[in-house]
mmCIF file of N, CA and C in Angstrom:
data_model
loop_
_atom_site.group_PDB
_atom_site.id
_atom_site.type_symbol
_atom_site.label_atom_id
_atom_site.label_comp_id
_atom_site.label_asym_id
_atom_site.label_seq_id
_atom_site.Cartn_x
_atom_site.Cartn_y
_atom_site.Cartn_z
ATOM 1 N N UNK L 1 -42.242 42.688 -3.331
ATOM 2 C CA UNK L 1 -40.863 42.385 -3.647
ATOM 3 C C UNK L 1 -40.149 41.778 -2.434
ATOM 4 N N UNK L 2 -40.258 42.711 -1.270
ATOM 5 C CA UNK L 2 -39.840 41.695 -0.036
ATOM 6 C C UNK L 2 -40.356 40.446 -0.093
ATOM 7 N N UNK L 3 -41.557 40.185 -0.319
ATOM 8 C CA UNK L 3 -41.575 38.638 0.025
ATOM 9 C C UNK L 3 -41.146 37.790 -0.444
ATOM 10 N N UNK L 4 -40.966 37.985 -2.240
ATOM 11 C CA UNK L 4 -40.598 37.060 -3.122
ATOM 12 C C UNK L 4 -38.894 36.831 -2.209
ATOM 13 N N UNK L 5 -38.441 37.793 -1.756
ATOM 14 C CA UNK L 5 -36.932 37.687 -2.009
ATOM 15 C C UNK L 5 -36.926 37.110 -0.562
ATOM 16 N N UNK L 6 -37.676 37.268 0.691
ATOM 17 C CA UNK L 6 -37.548 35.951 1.701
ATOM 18 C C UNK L 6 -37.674 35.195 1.302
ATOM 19 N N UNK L 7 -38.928 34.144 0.863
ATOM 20 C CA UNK L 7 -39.200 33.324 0.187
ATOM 21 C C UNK L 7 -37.755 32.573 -0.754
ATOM 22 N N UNK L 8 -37.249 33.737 -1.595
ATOM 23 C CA UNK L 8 -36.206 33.150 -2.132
ATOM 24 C C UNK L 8 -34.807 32.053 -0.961
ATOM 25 N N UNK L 9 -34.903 33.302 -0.138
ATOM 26 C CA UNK L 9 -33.843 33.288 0.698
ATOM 27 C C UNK L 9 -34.198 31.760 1.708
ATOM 28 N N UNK L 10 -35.432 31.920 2.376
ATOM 29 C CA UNK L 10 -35.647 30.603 2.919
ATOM 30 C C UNK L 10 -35.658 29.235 2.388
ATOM 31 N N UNK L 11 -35.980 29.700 0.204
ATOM 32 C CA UNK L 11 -35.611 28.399 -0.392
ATOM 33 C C UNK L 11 -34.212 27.903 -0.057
ATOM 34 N N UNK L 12 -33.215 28.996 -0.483
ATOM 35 C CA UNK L 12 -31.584 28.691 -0.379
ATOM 36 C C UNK L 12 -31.352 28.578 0.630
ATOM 37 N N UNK L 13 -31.867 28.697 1.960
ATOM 38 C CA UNK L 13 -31.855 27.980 3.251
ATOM 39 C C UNK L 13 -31.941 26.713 3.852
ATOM 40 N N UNK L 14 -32.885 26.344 2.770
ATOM 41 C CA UNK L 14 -33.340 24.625 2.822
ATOM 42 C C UNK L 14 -32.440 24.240 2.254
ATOM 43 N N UNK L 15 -32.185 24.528 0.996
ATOM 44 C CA UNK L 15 -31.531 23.946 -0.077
ATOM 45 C C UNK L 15 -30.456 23.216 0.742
ATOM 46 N N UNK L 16 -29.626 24.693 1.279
ATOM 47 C CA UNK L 16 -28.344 24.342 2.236
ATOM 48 C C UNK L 16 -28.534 23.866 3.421
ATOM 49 N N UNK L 17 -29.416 24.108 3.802
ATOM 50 C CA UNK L 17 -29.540 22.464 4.918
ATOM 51 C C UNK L 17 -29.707 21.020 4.857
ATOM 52 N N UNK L 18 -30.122 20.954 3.776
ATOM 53 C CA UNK L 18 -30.443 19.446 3.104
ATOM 54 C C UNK L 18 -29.033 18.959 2.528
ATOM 55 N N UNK L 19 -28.116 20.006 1.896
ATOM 56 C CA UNK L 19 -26.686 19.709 1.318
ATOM 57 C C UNK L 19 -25.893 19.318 2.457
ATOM 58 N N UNK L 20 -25.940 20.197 3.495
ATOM 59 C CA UNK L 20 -24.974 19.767 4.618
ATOM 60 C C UNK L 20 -25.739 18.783 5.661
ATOM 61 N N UNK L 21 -26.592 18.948 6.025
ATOM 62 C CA UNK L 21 -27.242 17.769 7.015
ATOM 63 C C UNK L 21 -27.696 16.841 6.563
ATOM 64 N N UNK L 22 -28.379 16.637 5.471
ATOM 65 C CA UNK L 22 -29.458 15.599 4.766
ATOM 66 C C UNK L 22 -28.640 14.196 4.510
ATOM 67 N N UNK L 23 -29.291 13.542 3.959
ATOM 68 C CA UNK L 23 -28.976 11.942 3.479
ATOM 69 C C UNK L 23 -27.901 11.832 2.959
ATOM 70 N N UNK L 24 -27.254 12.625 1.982
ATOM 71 C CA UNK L 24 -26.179 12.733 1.571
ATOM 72 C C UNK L 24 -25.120 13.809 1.763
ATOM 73 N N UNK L 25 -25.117 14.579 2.950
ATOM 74 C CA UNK L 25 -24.990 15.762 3.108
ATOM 75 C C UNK L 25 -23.010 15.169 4.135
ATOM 76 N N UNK L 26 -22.484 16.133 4.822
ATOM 77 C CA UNK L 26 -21.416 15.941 5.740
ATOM 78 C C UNK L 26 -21.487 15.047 6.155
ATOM 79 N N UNK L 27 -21.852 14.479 7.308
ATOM 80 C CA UNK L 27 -22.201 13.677 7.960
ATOM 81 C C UNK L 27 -21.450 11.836 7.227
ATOM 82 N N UNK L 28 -22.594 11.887 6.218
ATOM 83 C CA UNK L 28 -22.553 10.914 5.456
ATOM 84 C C UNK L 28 -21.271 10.438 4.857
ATOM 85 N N UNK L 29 -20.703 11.955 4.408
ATOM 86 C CA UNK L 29 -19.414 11.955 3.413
ATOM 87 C C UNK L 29 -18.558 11.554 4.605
ATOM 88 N N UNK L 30 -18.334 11.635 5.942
ATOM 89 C CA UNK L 30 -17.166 11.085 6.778
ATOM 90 C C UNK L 30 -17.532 10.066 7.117
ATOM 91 N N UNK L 31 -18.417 9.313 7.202
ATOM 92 C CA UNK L 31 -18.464 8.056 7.550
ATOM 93 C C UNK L 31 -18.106 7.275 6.404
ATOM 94 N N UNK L 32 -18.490 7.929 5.233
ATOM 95 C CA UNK L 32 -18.046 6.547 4.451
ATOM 96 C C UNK L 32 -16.662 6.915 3.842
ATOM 97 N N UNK L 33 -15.868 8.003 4.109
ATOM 98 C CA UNK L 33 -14.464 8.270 4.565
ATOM 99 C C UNK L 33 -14.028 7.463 5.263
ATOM 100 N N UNK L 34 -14.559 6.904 6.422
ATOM 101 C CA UNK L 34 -13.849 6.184 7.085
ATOM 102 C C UNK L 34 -13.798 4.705 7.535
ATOM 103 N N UNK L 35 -14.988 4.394 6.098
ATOM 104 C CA UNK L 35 -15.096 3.100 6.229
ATOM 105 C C UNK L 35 -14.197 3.244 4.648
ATOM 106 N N UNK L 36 -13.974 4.094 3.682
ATOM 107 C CA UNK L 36 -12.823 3.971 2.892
ATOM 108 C C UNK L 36 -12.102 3.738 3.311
ATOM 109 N N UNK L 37 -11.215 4.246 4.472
ATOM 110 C CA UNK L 37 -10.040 3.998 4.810
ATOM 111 C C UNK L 37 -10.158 2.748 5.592
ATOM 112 N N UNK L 38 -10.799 1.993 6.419
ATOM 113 C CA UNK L 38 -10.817 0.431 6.993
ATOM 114 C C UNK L 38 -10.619 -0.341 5.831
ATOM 115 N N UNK L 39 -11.521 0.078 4.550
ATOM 116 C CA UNK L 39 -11.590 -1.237 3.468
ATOM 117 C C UNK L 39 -9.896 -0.983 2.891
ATOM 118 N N UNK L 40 -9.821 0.262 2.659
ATOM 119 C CA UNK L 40 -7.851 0.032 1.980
ATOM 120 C C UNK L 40 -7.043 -0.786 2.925
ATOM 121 N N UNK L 41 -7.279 -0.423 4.555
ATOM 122 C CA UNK L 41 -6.317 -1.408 4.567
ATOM 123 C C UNK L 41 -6.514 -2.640 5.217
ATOM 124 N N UNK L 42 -7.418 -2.867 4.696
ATOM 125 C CA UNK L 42 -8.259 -4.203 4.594
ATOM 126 C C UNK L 42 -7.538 -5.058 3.259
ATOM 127 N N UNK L 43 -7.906 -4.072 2.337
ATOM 128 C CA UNK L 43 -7.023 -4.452 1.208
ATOM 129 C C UNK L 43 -5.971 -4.564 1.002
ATOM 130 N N UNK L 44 -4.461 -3.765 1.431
ATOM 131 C CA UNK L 44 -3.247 -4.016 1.631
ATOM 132 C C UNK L 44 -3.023 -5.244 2.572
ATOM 133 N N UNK L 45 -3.642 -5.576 3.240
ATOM 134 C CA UNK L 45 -3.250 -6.507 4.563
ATOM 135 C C UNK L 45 -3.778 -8.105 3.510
ATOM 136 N N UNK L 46 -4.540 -7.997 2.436
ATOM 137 C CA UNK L 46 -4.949 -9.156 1.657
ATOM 138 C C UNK L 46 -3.898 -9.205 0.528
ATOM 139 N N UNK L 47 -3.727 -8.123 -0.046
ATOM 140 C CA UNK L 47 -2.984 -7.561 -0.949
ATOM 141 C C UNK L 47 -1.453 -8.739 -0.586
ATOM 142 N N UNK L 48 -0.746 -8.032 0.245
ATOM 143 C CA UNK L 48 0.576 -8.514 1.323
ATOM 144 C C UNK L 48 0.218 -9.880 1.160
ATOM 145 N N UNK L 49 -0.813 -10.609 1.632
ATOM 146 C CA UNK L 49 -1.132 -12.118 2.067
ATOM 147 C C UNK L 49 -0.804 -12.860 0.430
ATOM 148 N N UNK L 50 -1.772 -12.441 -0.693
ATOM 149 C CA UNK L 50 -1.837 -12.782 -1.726
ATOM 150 C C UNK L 50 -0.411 -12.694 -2.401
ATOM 151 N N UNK L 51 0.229 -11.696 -2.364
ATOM 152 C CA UNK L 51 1.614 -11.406 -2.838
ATOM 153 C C UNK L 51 2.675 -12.638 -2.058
ATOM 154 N N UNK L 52 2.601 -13.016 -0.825
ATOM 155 C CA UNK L 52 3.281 -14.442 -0.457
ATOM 156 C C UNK L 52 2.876 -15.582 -0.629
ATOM 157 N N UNK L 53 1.528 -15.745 -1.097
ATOM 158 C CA UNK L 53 1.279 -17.063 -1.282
ATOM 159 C C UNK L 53 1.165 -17.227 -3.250
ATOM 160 N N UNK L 54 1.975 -16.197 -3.624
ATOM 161 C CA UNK L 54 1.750 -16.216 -4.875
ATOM 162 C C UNK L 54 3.428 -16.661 -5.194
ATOM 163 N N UNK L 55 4.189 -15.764 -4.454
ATOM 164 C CA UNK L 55 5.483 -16.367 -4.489
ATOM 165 C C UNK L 55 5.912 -17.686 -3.879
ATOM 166 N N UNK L 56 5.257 -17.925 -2.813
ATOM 167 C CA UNK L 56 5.260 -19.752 -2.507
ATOM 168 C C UNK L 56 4.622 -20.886 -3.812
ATOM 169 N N UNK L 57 3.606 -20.285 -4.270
ATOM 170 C CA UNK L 57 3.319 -21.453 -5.177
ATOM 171 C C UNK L 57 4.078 -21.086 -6.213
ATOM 172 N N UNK L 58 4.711 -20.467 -6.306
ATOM 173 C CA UNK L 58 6.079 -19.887 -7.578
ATOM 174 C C UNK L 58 6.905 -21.026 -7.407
ATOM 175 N N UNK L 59 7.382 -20.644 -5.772
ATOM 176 C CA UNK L 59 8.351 -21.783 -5.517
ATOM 177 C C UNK L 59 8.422 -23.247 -5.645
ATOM 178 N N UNK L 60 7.169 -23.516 -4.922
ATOM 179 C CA UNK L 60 6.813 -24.820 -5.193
ATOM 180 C C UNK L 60 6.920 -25.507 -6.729
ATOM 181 N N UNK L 61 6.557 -24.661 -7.451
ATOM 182 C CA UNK L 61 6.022 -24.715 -9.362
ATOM 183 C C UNK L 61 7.759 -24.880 -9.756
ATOM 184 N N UNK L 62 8.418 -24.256 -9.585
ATOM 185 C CA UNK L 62 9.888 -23.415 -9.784
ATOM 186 C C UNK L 62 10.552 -24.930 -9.480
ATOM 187 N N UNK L 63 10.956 -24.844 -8.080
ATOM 188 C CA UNK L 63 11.943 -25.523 -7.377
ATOM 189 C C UNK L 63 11.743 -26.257 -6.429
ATOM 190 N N UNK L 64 12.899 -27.635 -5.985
ATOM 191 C CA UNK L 64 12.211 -28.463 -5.293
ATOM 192 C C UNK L 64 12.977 -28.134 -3.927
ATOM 193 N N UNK L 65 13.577 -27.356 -4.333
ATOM 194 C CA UNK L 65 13.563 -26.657 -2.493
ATOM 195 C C UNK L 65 12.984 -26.513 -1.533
ATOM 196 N N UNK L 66 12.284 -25.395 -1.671
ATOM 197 C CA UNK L 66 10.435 -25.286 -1.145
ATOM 198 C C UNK L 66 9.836 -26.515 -0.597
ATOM 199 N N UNK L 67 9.505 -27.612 -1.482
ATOM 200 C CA UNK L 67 9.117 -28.812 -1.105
ATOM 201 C C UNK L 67 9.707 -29.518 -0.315
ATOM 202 N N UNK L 68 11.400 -29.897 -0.668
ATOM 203 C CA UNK L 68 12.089 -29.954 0.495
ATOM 204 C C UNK L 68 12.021 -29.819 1.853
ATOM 205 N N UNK L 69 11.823 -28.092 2.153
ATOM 206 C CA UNK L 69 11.565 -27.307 3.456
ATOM 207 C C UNK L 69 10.146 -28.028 4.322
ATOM 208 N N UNK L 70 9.483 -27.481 3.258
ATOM 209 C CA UNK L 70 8.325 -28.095 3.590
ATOM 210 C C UNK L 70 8.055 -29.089 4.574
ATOM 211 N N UNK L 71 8.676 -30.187 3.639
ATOM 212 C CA UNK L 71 8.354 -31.936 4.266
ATOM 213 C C UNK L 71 9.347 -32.146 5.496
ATOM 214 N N UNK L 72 10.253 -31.662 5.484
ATOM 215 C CA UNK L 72 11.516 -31.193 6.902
ATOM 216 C C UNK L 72 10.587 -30.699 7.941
ATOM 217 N N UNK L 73 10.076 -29.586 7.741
ATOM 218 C CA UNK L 73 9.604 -29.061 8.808
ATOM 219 C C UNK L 73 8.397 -29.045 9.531
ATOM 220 N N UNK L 74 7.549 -29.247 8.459
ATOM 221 C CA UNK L 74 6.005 -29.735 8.891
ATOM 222 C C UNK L 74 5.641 -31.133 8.607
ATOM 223 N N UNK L 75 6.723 -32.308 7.801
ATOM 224 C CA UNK L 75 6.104 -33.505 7.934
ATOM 225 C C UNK L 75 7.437 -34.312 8.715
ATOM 226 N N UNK L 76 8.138 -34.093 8.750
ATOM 227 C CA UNK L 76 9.436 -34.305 9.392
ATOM 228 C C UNK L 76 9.948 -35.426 8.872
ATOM 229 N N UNK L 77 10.326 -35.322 7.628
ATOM 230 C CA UNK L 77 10.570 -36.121 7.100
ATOM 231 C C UNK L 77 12.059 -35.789 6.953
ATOM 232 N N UNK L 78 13.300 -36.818 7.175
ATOM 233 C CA UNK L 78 14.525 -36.914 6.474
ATOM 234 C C UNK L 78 14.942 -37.564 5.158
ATOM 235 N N UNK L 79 16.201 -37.437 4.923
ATOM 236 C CA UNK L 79 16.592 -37.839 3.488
ATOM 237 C C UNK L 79 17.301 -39.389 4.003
ATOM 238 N N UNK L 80 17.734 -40.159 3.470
ATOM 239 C CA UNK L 80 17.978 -41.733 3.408
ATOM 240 C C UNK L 80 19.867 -41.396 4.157
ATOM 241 N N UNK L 81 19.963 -42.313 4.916
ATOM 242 C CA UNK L 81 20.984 -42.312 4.976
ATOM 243 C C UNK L 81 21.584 -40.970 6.168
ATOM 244 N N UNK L 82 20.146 -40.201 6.993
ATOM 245 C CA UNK L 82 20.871 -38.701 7.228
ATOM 246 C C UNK L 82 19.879 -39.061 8.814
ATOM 247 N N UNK L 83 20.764 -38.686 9.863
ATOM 248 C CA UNK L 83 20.226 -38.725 11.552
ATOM 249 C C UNK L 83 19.406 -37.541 11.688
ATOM 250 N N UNK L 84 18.970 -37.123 12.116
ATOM 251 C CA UNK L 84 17.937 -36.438 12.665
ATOM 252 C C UNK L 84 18.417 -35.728 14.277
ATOM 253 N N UNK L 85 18.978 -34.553 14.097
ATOM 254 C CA UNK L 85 19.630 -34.432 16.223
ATOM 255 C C UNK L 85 18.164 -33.179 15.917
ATOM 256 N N UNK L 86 17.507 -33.544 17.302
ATOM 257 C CA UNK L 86 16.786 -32.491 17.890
ATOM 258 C C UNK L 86 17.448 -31.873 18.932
ATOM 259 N N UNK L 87 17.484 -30.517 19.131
ATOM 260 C CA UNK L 87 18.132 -29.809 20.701
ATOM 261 C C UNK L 87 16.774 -29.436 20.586
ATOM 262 N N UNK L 88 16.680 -29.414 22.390
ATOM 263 C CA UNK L 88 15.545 -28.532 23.192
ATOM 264 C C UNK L 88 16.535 -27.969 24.247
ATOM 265 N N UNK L 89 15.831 -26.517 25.048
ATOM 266 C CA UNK L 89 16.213 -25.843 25.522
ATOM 267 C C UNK L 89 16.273 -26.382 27.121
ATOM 268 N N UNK L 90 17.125 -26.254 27.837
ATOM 269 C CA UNK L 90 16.706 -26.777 29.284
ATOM 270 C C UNK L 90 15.362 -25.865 30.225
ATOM 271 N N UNK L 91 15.163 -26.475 30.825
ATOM 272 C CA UNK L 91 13.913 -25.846 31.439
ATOM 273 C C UNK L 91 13.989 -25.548 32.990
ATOM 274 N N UNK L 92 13.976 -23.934 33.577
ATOM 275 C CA UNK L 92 14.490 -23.757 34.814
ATOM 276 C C UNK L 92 13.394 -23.845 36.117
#
């Protein structure tokens, strides 16, 4: 009878070493805890990106404002009839 019930006991020994140390055991469960948490905000930070370039092509689609801005500021383009003053800052 003793032996069966070491025997038992050293099974549920393994058992629980293989649960907590093994391949899928602790270990495992925090690392990929904490590559969960890199990928979320991995995802919010795309999330954020996608959410402004969804409302820019709104704008663009929408209104010719946007387009307006646009061609002003990155093609530098003016309207007919309108001067153009650049200020720059003095330099010490």
């Amino acid at each position: 009878m003793r032996l069966v019930t070491l025997a038992l006991v050293a099974l549920l020994a393994l058992v629980q070493a293989e649960l907590w140390f093994g391949k899928g055991g602790v270990p495992r469960m925090l690392e990929l805890r904490s590559k969960l948490a890199a990928q979320q905000a991995a995802n919010d930070t795309a999330r954020h990106r996608n959410e402004q370039l969804a409302a820019e092509v709104n704008d663009l689609k929408e209104g010719l404002e946007m387009v307006e801005e646009k061609a002003r500021f990155e093609l530098g383009m003016i309207k007919p009839d309108e001067i153009l003053v650049q200020l720059s800052t003095p330099r010490h």
